[in-house]
Coordinates of C-alpha atoms in Angstrom, one line a residue:
X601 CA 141.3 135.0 72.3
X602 CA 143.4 135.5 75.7
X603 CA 140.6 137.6 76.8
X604 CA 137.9 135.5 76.6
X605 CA 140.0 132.3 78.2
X606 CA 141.1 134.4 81.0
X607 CA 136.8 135.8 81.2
X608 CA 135.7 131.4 80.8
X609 CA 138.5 131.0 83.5
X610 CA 136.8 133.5 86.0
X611 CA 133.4 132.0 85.4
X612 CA 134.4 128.6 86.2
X613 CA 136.3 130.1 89.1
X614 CA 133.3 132.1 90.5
X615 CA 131.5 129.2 90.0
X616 CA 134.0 126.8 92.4
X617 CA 133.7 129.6 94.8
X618 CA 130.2 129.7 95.1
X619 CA 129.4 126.0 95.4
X620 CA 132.1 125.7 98.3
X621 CA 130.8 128.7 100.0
X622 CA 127.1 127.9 99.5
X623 CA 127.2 124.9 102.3
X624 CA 129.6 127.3 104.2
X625 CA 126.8 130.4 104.4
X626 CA 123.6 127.4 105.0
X627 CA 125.1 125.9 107.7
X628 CA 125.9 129.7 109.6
X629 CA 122.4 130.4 108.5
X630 CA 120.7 127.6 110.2
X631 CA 122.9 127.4 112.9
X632 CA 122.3 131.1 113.6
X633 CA 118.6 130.5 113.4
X634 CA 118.4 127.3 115.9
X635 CA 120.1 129.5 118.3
X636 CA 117.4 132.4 118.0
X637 CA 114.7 129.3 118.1
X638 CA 116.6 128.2 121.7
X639 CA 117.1 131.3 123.1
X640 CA 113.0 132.5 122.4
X641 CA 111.3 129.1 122.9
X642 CA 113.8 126.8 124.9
X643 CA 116.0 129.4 127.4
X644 CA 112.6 131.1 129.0
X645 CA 111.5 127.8 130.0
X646 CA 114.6 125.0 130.1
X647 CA 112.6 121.3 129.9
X648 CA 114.0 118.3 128.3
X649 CA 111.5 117.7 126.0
X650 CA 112.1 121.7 124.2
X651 CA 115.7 120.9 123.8
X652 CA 114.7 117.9 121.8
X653 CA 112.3 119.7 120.1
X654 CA 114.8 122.1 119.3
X655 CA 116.9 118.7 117.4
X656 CA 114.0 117.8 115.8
X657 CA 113.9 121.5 114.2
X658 CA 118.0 121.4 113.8
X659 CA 117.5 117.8 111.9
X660 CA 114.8 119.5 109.5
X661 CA 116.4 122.4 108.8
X662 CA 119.9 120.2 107.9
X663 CA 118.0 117.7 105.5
X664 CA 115.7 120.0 103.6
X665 CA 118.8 121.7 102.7
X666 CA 120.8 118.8 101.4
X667 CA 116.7 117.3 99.6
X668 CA 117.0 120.9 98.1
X669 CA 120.6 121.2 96.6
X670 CA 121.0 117.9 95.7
X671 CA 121.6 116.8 91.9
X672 CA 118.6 116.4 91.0
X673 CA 114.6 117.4 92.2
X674 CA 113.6 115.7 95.2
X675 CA 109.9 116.8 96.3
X676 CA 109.3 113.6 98.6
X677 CA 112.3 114.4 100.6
X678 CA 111.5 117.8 100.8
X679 CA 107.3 117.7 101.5
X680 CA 108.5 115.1 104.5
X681 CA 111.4 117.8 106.4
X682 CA 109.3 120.8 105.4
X683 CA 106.0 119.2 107.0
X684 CA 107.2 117.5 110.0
X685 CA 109.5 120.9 110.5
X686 CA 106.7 122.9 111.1
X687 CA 104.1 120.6 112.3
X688 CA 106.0 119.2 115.2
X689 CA 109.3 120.5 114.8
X690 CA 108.5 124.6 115.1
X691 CA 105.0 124.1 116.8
X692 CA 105.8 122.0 119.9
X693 CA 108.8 124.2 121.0
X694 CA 106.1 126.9 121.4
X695 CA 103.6 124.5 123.0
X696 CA 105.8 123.3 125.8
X697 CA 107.1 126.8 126.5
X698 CA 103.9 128.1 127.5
X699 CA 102.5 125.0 128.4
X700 CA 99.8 125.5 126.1
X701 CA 98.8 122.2 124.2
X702 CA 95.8 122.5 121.5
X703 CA 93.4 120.5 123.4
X704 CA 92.6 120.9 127.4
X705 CA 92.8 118.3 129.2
X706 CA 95.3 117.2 132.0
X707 CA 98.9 117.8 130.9
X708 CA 100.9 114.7 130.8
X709 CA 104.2 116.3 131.2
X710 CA 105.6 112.6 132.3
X711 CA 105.4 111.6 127.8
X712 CA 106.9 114.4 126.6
X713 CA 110.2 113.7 126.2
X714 CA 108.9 110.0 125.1
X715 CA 106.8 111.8 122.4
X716 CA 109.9 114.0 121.2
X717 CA 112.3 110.6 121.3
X718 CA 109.7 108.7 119.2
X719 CA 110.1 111.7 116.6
X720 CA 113.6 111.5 116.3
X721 CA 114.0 108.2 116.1
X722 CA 111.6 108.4 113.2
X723 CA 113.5 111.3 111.4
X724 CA 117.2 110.0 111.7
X725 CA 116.0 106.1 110.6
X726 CA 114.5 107.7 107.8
X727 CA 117.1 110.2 106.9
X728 CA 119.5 107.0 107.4
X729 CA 117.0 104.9 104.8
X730 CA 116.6 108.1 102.4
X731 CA 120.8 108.7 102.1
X732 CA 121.4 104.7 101.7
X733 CA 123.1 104.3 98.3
X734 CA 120.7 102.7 95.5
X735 CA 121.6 100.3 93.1
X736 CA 121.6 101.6 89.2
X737 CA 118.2 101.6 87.8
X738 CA 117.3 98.4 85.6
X739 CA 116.0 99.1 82.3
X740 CA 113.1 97.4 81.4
X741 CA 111.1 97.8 78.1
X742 CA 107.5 97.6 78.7
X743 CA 103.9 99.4 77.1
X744 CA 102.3 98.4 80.3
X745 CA 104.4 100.8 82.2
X746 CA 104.4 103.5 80.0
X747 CA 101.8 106.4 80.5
X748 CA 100.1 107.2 77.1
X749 CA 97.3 109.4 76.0
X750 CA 95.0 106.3 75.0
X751 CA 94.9 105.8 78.7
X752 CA 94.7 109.2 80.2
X753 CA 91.9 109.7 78.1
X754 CA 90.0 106.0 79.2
X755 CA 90.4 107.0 82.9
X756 CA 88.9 110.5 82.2
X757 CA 85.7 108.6 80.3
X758 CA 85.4 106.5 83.4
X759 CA 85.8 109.3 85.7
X760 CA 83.2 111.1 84.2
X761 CA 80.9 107.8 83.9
X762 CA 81.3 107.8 87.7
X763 CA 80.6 111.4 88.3
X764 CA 77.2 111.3 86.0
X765 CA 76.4 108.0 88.3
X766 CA 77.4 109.1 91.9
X767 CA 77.0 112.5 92.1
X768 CA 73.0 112.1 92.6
X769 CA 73.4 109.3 95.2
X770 CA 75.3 111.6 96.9
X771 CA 74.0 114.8 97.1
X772 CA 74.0 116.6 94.0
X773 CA 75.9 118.7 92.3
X774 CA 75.1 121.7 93.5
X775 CA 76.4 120.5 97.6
X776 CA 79.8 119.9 96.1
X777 CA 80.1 124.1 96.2
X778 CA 78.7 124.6 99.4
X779 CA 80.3 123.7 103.0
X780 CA 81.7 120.8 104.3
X781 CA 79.0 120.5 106.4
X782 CA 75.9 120.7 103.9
X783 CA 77.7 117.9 102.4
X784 CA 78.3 115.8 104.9
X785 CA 74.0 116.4 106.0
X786 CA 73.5 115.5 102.6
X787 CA 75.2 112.1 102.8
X788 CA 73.6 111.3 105.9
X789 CA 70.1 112.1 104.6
X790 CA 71.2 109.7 101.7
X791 CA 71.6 106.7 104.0
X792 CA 75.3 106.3 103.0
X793 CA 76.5 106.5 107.2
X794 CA 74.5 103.9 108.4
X795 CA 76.8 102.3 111.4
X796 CA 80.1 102.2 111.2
X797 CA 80.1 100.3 107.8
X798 CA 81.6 103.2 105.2
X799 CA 82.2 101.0 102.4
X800 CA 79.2 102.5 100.0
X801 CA 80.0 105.9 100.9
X802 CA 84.2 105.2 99.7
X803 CA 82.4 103.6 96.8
X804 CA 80.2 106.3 95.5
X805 CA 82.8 109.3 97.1
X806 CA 86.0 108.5 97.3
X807 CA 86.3 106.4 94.3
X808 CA 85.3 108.9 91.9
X809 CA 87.7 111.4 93.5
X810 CA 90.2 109.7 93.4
X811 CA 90.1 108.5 90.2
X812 CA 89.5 111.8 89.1
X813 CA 92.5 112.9 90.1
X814 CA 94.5 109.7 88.9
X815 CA 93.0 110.9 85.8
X816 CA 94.3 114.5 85.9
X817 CA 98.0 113.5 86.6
X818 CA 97.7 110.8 83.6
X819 CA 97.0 114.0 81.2
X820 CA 99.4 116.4 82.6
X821 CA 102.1 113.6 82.0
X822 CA 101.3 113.3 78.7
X823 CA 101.6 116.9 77.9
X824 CA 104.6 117.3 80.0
X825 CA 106.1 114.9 77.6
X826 CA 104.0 116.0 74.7
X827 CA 103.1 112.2 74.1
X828 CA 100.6 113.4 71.5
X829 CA 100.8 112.0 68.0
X830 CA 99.4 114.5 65.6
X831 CA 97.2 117.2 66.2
X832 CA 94.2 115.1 66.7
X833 CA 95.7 113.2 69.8
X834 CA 96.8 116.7 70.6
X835 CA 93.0 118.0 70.8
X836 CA 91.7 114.5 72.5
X837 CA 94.2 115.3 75.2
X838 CA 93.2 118.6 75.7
X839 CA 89.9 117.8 75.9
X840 CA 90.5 114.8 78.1
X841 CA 92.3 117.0 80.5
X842 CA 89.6 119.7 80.5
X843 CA 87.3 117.5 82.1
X844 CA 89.6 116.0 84.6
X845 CA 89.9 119.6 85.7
X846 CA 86.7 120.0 85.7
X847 CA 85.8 116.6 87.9
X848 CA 88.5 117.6 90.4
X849 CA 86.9 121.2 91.1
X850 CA 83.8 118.8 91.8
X851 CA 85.1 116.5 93.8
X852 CA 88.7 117.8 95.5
X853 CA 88.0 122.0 95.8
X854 CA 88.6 123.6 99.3
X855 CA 84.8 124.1 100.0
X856 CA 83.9 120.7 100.7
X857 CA 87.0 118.2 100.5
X858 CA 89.5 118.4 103.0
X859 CA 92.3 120.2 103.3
X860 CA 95.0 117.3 102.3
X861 CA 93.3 116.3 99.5
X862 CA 93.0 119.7 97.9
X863 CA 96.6 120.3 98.3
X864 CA 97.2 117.1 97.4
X865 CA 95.8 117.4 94.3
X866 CA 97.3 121.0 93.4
X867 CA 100.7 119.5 94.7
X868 CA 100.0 116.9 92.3
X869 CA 99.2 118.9 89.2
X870 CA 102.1 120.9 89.9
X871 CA 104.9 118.2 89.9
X872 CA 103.3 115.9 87.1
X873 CA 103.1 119.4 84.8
X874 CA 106.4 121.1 85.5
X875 CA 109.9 119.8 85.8
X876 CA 112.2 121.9 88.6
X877 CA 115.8 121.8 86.9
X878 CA 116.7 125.0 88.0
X879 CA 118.8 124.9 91.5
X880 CA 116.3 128.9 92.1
X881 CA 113.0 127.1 91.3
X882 CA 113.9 124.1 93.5
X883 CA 114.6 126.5 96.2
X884 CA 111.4 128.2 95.5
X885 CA 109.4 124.9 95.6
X886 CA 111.1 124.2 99.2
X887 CA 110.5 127.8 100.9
X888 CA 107.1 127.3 99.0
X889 CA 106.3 124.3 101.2
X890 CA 107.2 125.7 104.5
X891 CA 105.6 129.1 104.3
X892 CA 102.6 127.2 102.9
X893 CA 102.0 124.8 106.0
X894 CA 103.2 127.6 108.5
X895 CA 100.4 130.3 107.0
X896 CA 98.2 129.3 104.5
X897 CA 98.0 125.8 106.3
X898 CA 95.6 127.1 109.4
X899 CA 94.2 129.5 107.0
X900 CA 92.8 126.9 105.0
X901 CA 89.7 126.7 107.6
X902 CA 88.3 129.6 105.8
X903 CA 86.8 127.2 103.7
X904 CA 85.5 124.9 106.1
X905 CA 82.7 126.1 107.7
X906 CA 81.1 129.7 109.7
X907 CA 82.1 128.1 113.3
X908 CA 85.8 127.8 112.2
X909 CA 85.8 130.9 110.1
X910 CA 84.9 132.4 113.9
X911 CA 87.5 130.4 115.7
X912 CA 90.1 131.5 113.3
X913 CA 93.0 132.5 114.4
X914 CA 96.3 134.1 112.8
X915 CA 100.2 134.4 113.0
X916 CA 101.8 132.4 116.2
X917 CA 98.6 131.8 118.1
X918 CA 97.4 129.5 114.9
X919 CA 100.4 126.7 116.4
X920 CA 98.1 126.6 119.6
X921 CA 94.8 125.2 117.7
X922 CA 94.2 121.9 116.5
X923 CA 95.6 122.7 113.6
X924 CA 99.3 121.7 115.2
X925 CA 97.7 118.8 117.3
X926 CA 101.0 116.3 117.0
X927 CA 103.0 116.8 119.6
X928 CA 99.7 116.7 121.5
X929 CA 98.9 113.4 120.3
X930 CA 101.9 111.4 119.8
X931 CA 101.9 112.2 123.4
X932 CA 98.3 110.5 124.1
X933 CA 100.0 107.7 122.2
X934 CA 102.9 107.1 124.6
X935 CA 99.6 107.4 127.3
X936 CA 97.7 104.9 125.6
X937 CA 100.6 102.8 125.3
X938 CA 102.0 103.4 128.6
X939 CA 98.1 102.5 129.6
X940 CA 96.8 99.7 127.2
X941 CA 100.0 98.3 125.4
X942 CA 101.0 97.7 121.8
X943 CA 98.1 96.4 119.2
X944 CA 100.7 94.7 117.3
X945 CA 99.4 95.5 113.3
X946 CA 95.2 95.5 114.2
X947 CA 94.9 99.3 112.9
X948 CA 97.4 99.0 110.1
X949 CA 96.1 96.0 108.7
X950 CA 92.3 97.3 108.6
X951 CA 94.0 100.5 107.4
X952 CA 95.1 98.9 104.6
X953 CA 91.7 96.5 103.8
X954 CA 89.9 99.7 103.9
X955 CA 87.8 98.2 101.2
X956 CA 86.3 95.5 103.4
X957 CA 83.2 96.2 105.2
X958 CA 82.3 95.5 108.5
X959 CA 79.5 93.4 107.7
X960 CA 82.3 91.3 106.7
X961 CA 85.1 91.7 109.1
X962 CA 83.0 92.0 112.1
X963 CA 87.1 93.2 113.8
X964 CA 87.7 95.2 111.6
X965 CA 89.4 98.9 113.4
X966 CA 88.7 101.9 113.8
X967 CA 91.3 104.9 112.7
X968 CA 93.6 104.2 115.5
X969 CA 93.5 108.4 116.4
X970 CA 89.7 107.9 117.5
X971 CA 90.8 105.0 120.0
X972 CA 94.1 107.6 121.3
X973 CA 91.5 110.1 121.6
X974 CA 89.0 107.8 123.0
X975 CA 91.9 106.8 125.7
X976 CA 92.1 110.9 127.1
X977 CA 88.1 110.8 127.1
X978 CA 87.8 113.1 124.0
X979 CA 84.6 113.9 123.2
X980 CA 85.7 114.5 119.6
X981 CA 87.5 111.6 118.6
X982 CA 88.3 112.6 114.9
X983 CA 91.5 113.6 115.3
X984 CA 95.0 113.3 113.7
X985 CA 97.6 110.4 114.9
X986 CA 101.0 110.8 113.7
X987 CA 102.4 108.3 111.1
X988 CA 105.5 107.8 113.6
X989 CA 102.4 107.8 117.2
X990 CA 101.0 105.2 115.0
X991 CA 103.3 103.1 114.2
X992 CA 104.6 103.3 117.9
X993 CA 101.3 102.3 119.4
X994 CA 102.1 99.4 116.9
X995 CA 104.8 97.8 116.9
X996 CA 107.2 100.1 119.7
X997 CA 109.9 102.1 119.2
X998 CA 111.5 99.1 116.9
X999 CA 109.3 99.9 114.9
X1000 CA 109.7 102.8 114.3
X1001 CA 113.0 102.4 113.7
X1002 CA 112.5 99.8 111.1
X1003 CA 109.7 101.0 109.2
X1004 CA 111.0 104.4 108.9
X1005 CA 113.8 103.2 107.6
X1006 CA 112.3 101.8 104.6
X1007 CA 110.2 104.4 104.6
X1008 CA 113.3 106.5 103.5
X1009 CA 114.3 104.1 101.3
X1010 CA 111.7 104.1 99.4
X1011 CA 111.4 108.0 99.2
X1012 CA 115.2 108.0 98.0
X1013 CA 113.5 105.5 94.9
X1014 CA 110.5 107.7 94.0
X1015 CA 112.4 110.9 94.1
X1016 CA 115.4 108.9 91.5
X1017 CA 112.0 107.5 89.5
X1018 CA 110.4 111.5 89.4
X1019 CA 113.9 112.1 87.5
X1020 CA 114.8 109.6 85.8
X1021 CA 112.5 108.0 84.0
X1022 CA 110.2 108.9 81.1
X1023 CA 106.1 109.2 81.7
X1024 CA 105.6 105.7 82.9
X1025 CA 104.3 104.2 86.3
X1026 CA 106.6 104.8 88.8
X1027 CA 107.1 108.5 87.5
X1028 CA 103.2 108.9 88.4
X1029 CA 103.1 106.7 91.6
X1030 CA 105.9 109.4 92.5
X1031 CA 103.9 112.4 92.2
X1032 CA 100.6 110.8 94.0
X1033 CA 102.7 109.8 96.4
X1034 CA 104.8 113.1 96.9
X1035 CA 101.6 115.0 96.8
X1036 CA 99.5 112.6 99.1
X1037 CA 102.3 112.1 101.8
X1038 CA 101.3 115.1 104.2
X1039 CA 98.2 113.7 105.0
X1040 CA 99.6 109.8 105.2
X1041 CA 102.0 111.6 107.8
X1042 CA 99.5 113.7 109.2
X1043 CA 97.2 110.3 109.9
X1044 CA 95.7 108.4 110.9
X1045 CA 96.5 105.7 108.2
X1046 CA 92.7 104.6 108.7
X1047 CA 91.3 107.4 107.9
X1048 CA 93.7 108.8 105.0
X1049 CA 94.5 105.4 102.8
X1050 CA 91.0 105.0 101.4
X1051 CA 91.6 108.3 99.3
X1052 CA 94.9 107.4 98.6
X1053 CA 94.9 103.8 98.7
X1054 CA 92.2 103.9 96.0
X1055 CA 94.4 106.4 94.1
X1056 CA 97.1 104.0 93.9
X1057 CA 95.2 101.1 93.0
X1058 CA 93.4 103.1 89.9
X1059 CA 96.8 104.0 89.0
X1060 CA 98.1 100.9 88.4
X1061 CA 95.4 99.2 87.0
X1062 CA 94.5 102.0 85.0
X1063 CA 98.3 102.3 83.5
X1064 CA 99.4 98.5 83.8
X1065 CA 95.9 96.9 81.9
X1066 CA 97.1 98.8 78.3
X1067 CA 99.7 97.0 76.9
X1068 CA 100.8 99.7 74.1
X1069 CA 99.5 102.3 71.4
X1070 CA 96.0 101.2 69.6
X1071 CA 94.3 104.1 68.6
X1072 CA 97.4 105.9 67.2
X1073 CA 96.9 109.1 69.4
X1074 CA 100.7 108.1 71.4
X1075 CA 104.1 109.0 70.1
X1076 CA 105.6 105.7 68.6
X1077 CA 109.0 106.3 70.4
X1078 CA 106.6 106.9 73.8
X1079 CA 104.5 103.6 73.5
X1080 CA 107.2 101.0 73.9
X1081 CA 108.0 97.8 72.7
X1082 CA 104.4 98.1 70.5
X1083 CA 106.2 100.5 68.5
X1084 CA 109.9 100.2 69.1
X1085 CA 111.4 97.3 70.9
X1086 CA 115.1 98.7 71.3
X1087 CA 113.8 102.0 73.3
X1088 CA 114.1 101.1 77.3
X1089 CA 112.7 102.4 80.2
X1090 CA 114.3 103.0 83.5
X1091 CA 112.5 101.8 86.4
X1092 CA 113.8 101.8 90.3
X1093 CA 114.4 98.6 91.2

């Protein structure tokens, strides 16, 4: 009996131990490597815009850490360090060091260090929103919020209704497996890019994808919670999800969607399916993230098409493409708005009434990266704009500050919903959101939000228009109120 106290005593001893040491051997460990970052990217050519790069990385590193370790899952906190860490935290430090920038055209050393202080502004008001203590979640008891298999399944049925209807409009299903480009010649020989007006294409394209994918998350909630009734509901589901899986290899594979929202909807899958309680998985999913956007990132233009197959290029010399344009164009953005001024909300708001056509809003924006790009006479104006470039061009560096801030806040809300709650709606806005977040980052807002956007919208009105269980394929004690009034449901508030 001694024995064994004196063996539980050293257990919960070794244990002490290790959590006081863990922050003890992180902090030598990234300190150690900031210093090897300095000395190869910063010391061989000393400007002020590398050292600040060089915070930028220090401030990554130092977050993604604590979004890793802390008490519970946090995968919107760790996508945001792990993306901007690489993507203009690591990349730029090499950029400015051998003056090297992914697009030739005149350098304009003069922005630099106004493109790196626009970054760290961003990170530190958000890190400041995302650590801001939260009120205790309200309970709420509601069948509208909860996610049950009657409604996974209706959003498949309608997913697949859309599929059978758009697919021919646009293309066929056979393009879907091909390139990028065929598809994109297909559409156009459809008379879906007449002018600049987009909204049929979004309708017969982007809805169906991304209510595919809505649909996909709906079913991998349910059997992460094993909502299922009885073995019927059981086999409904699994057929239900079968096709979702099927409708997002049509619409969201690597051949001819893009690259953000493939991942996004693997990311997706992965963090509606599988809970990370364990501190070695979590730490898994983090190192996941990072060695994913540093190398299989770039290498994702395999899929694209034969001209970027042939301009591919591999280990450090993939951070000078286009691939790692950021730095590059928050810097056009200090240009543009060291040249042309602020625009004061005009992209953000037509960002956000994506679904309004032209023929309608005659003002109506373009993505504000084609107008940056437009400013350094790009003859490909396509490009990427930084959520943070944007939101500068917009509204300065206050607001930056501000936005960013909430921003956090809200992450910090999502990641407490992902863990908190049961399968309901802010559990699966929290996973489209933590999956869909690169690209909103990545920008610009007017050319990401239609996918998204529409994912959000389907999500809501696909979870919040059921009130409860009718069909009897749902769990009683999973339905809510319908079935059993006493059971609450956390929600953020």
């Amino acid at each position: 009996m001694k024995r064994t106290d004196r063996g539980d005593g050293a257990g919960v001893a070794a244990n002490v131990t290790r959590w006081r040491t863990a922050p003890v051997v992180a902090s030598a460990a990234g300190t150690l490597l900031v210093a090897a970052l300095g000395v190869t990217t910063v010391l061989p050519r000393p400007t002020v815009a590398g050292v600040l790069g060089l915070v930028v990385v220090a401030i990554c590193l130092a977050a993604l850490y604590h979004a890793t370790v802390a008490e519970s899952f946090a995968p919107v906190a760790v996508t945001f360090w792990a993306f901007v860490g690489v993507w203009v935290g690591f990349a730029p430090l090499l950029q400015i060091r051998d003056r090297r920038l992914p697009w030739p055209d005149l350098p304009l050393y003069q922005h630099y260090v106004t493109a790196q202080v626009i970054l760290i502004l961003a990170v530190t008001a958000y890190w400041a929103g995302y650590t801001r203590r939260l009120p205790a979640p309200r309970t709420v008891s509601s069948g509208r919020l909860q996610v049950t298999v009657e409604k996974a399944v209706v959003l498949t049925g309608l997913a697949l209704v859309m599929a059978v209807v758009c697919l021919p409009r646009t293309g066929g299903l056979a393009v879907r497996f091909t390139s990028r480009d065929d598809l994109q010649r297909a559409i156009e020989q459809a008379g879906l890019r007449g002018g600049q007006d987009l909204a049929l294409l979004g309708l017969l394209s982007t809805l169906p994808a991304a209510i595919s994918v809505v649909a996909l998350i709906l079913c991998l909630l349910c059997w992460r919670n094993r909502c299922y009734a009885d073995p019927r509901a059981r086999l409904i589901l699994a057929a239900g999800t079968a096709v979702a899986v099927a409708l997002n290899l049509v619409y969201n594979n690597p051949l001819t969607a893009n690259r953000f929202s493939s991942f996004s909807v693997m990311l997706a899958a992965g963090l509606a399916l599988v809970r990370l309680r364990r501190q070695r998985w979590r730490t898994l999913f983090s190192v996941g993230m990072l060695l994913g956007l540093a190398v299989l990132y770039p290498l994702a233009n395999l899929f694209r098409n034969d001209r970027s197959r042939g301009n591919l290029r591999l280990g450090l010399d993939a951070y000078y493409t286009w691939d790692f344009d950021g730095f590059q164009q928050t810097v056009n953005a200090a240009f543009y708005v060291d040249s042309q001024g602020h625009t004061w909300g005009h992209h953000l708001i037509s960002a956000l009434f994506f679904w309004v056509p032209r023929s309608l809003w005659e003002g109506k924006a373009i993505p504000a990266g084609n107008v940056v790009a437009d400013s350094r006479g790009y003859e490909f104006q396509n490009l990427a704009l930084p959520f943070w470039a944007e939101v500068f061009v917009e509204f300065s560096f206050v607001g930056v500050v501000v936005l960013f801030f909430c921003y956090g806040k809200l992450a910090r809300r999502l990641d407490r919903a992902l863990n908190t709650s049961p399968a309901n709606l802010p559990v699966a806005l929290a996973v489209i959101f933590a999956a869909c977040q690169i690209g909103l980052l990545r920008g610009p807002l007017g050319a990401q939000i239609p996918f998204v956007g529409a994912a959000f919208v389907v999500l809501l009105v696909g979870v919040f228009g059921w009130h409860g269980r009718v069909w009897g394929l749902t769990r009683p004690d999973e339905v809510g109120p319908v079935a059993e009034p006493s059971d609450p449901v956390q929600v953020p508030t």
